Short mmCIF file of C-alpha atoms and ligand atoms in Angstrom, two decimals:
data_model
loop_
_atom_site.label_atom_id
_atom_site.label_comp_id
_atom_site.label_asym_id
_atom_site.label_seq_id
_atom_site.Cartn_x
_atom_site.Cartn_y
_atom_site.Cartn_z
CA UNK A 9 -55.90 7.79 -10.95
CA UNK A 10 -53.34 6.64 -8.43
CA UNK A 11 -55.02 6.47 -5.06
CA UNK A 12 -54.24 5.51 -1.49
CA UNK A 13 -56.42 3.41 0.77
CA UNK A 14 -56.21 2.26 4.37
CA UNK A 15 -56.05 -1.41 5.03
CA UNK A 16 -56.07 -3.36 8.33
CA UNK A 17 -55.16 -7.01 8.75
CA UNK A 18 -57.37 -7.82 11.73
CA UNK A 19 -56.56 -9.90 14.87
CA UNK A 20 -57.98 -13.13 13.45
CA UNK A 21 -55.67 -13.06 10.35
CA UNK A 22 -52.65 -12.03 12.38
CA UNK A 23 -53.34 -14.91 14.82
CA UNK A 24 -53.72 -17.26 11.88
CA UNK A 25 -50.30 -16.33 10.58
CA UNK A 26 -51.46 -15.24 7.10
CA UNK A 27 -49.95 -11.70 6.98
CA UNK A 28 -47.60 -12.74 4.22
CA UNK A 29 -50.29 -14.44 2.19
CA UNK A 30 -52.52 -11.35 2.42
CA UNK A 31 -49.65 -9.06 1.44
CA UNK A 32 -49.10 -11.26 -1.59
CA UNK A 33 -52.70 -10.64 -2.60
CA UNK A 34 -52.17 -6.91 -2.37
CA UNK A 35 -48.91 -7.09 -4.42
CA UNK A 36 -50.40 -9.41 -7.11
CA UNK A 37 -53.21 -6.85 -7.48
CA UNK A 38 -50.71 -4.05 -8.23
CA UNK A 39 -51.14 -2.47 -4.79
CA UNK A 40 -47.94 -1.27 -3.08
CA UNK A 41 -47.53 -1.18 0.68
CA UNK A 42 -46.34 2.43 1.22
CA UNK A 43 -46.70 2.53 5.02
CA UNK A 44 -47.26 -0.14 7.63
CA UNK A 45 -47.35 -0.62 11.42
CA UNK A 46 -48.33 -3.39 13.84
CA UNK A 47 -50.19 -2.28 16.88
CA UNK A 48 -52.49 -3.34 19.62
CA UNK A 49 -55.45 -0.93 19.44
CA UNK A 50 -56.87 0.59 22.64
CA UNK A 51 -60.64 0.64 23.11
CA UNK A 52 -60.51 4.41 22.40
CA UNK A 53 -58.51 4.03 19.22
CA UNK A 54 -60.72 1.24 17.80
CA UNK A 55 -63.97 2.91 18.87
CA UNK A 56 -62.85 6.18 17.24
CA UNK A 57 -61.91 4.38 14.03
CA UNK A 58 -65.37 2.78 13.82
CA UNK A 59 -67.25 5.89 15.17
CA UNK A 60 -69.74 5.69 12.27
CA UNK A 61 -70.87 2.25 13.57
CA UNK A 62 -71.39 3.44 17.17
CA UNK A 63 -75.16 2.88 17.17
CA UNK A 64 -74.99 -0.50 15.48
CA UNK A 65 -75.88 -3.55 17.64
CA UNK A 66 -72.51 -5.10 16.80
CA UNK A 67 -70.41 -2.05 17.86
CA UNK A 68 -69.22 -3.39 21.25
CA UNK A 69 -68.46 -6.80 19.69
CA UNK A 70 -66.53 -5.09 16.87
CA UNK A 71 -64.38 -3.02 19.35
CA UNK A 72 -63.76 -6.02 21.56
CA UNK A 73 -62.58 -8.09 18.58
CA UNK A 74 -60.43 -5.29 17.15
CA UNK A 75 -58.66 -4.85 20.51
CA UNK A 76 -58.28 -8.67 21.14
CA UNK A 77 -54.82 -8.87 19.58
CA UNK A 78 -52.38 -7.03 17.39
CA UNK A 79 -53.44 -5.69 13.93
CA UNK A 80 -51.28 -4.73 11.02
CA UNK A 81 -52.27 -1.35 9.57
CA UNK A 82 -51.12 -0.34 6.12
CA UNK A 83 -51.56 2.24 3.42
CA UNK A 84 -51.87 0.71 -0.08
CA UNK A 85 -51.18 2.74 -3.17
CA UNK A 86 -52.02 2.07 -6.80
CA UNK A 87 -54.29 2.79 -9.73
CA UNK A 88 -57.85 2.87 -8.36
CA UNK A 89 -56.53 1.47 -5.06
CA UNK A 90 -59.73 1.93 -3.08
CA UNK A 91 -61.95 -0.14 -5.42
CA UNK A 92 -59.17 -2.55 -6.21
CA UNK A 93 -58.64 -3.37 -2.57
CA UNK A 94 -62.42 -3.81 -2.02
CA UNK A 95 -62.51 -6.16 -5.02
CA UNK A 96 -59.73 -8.41 -3.70
CA UNK A 97 -61.10 -8.35 -0.12
CA UNK A 98 -64.53 -9.58 -1.25
CA UNK A 99 -67.85 -9.06 0.56
CA UNK A 100 -67.87 -8.01 4.22
CA UNK A 101 -69.50 -11.31 5.11
CA UNK A 102 -67.16 -14.11 4.07
CA UNK A 103 -70.20 -16.29 3.40
CA UNK A 104 -71.01 -13.89 0.49
CA UNK A 105 -67.44 -13.37 -0.64
CA UNK A 106 -66.52 -14.50 -4.17
CA UNK A 107 -64.15 -17.46 -4.41
CA UNK A 108 -60.51 -16.37 -4.47
CA UNK A 109 -61.06 -13.22 -2.45
CA UNK A 110 -59.20 -12.56 0.79
CA UNK A 111 -62.30 -12.95 3.00
CA UNK A 112 -63.43 -16.11 1.20
CA UNK A 113 -59.99 -17.65 1.73
CA UNK A 114 -59.07 -16.37 5.21
CA UNK A 115 -62.17 -15.25 7.14
CA UNK A 116 -64.81 -17.32 8.87
CA UNK A 117 -67.51 -14.88 9.95
CA UNK A 118 -68.70 -11.29 9.40
CA UNK A 119 -67.50 -10.21 12.81
CA UNK A 120 -64.02 -11.68 12.23
CA UNK A 121 -63.41 -10.97 8.59
CA UNK A 122 -59.63 -10.84 8.28
CA UNK A 123 -59.29 -7.38 6.69
CA UNK A 124 -60.68 -3.87 6.60
CA UNK A 125 -60.44 -1.54 3.60
CA UNK A 126 -61.60 2.04 3.13
CA UNK A 127 -64.91 2.19 1.31
CA UNK A 128 -64.56 5.65 -0.41
CA UNK A 129 -62.09 8.43 -1.10
CA UNK A 130 -63.46 10.37 1.89
CA UNK A 131 -63.10 7.39 4.29
CA UNK A 132 -59.59 6.66 2.86
CA UNK A 133 -58.42 10.23 3.64
CA UNK A 134 -59.88 10.10 7.13
CA UNK A 135 -58.60 6.61 7.93
CA UNK A 136 -55.17 7.13 6.58
CA UNK A 137 -54.63 10.26 8.68
CA UNK A 138 -56.13 8.45 11.71
CA UNK A 139 -53.11 6.15 11.73
CA UNK A 140 -50.33 7.77 9.75
CA UNK A 141 -48.66 11.16 9.43
CA UNK A 142 -47.58 12.15 5.90
CA UNK A 143 -43.92 11.62 6.92
CA UNK A 144 -44.71 7.90 7.64
CA UNK A 145 -45.96 7.23 4.16
CA UNK A 146 -43.32 6.33 1.48
CA UNK A 147 -44.94 6.92 -1.93
CA UNK A 148 -43.20 5.04 -4.63
P1 CMP B 230 -65.17 -3.54 8.37
O1 CMP B 230 -65.04 -3.40 6.85
O2 CMP B 230 -63.92 -3.47 9.13
O3 CMP B 230 -66.18 -2.41 8.89
C1 CMP B 230 -67.05 -2.59 9.95
C2 CMP B 230 -67.05 -4.02 10.46
O4 CMP B 230 -68.14 -4.36 11.27
C3 CMP B 230 -67.10 -4.94 9.35
O5 CMP B 230 -65.88 -4.94 8.68
C4 CMP B 230 -67.43 -6.24 10.02
O6 CMP B 230 -66.32 -6.93 10.45
C5 CMP B 230 -68.25 -5.74 11.24
N1 CMP B 230 -69.66 -6.15 11.03
C6 CMP B 230 -70.47 -5.87 10.08
N2 CMP B 230 -71.67 -6.43 10.29
C7 CMP B 230 -71.56 -7.11 11.42
C8 CMP B 230 -72.47 -8.00 12.17
N3 CMP B 230 -73.74 -8.10 11.70
N4 CMP B 230 -71.99 -8.54 13.25
C9 CMP B 230 -70.73 -8.34 13.68
N5 CMP B 230 -69.87 -7.50 13.03
C10 CMP B 230 -70.22 -6.94 11.89
#
């Protein structure tokens, strides 16, 4: 089925000037960018996005990193988009990511891992509406 998933190009990848290379990975995998915005996340916005990780030891480091510079947030649409995006991102820890995946090629450590992608249909729905209204998404 055609799905939508929420993707974030994180501050490390924006700073490394690889937005275009990462978009090419999405496009080559058949994922369409149907919404996008660059933004500097506030502590509140980043903390709310990662609310499920609030009790994790790395939570404050995660929020600090995600607010350290601009991010590019996008909605990707395509057949099986949620799993497809996870496949091309590779494992959360770039040390475990398969060769040729975005994290293997553009990330250095688990705490600065270049991209985020929704992990389920429920997360995708929550995460998309956290950043975009329906009128900002251009299905095509
Ligand atoms: P992401 O998919 O955006 O979702 C939660 C993030 O927490 C994850 O990517 C990692 O960047 C980060 N994370 C996971 N485990 C650790 C860790 N052990 N130390 C620091 N950050 C982590």
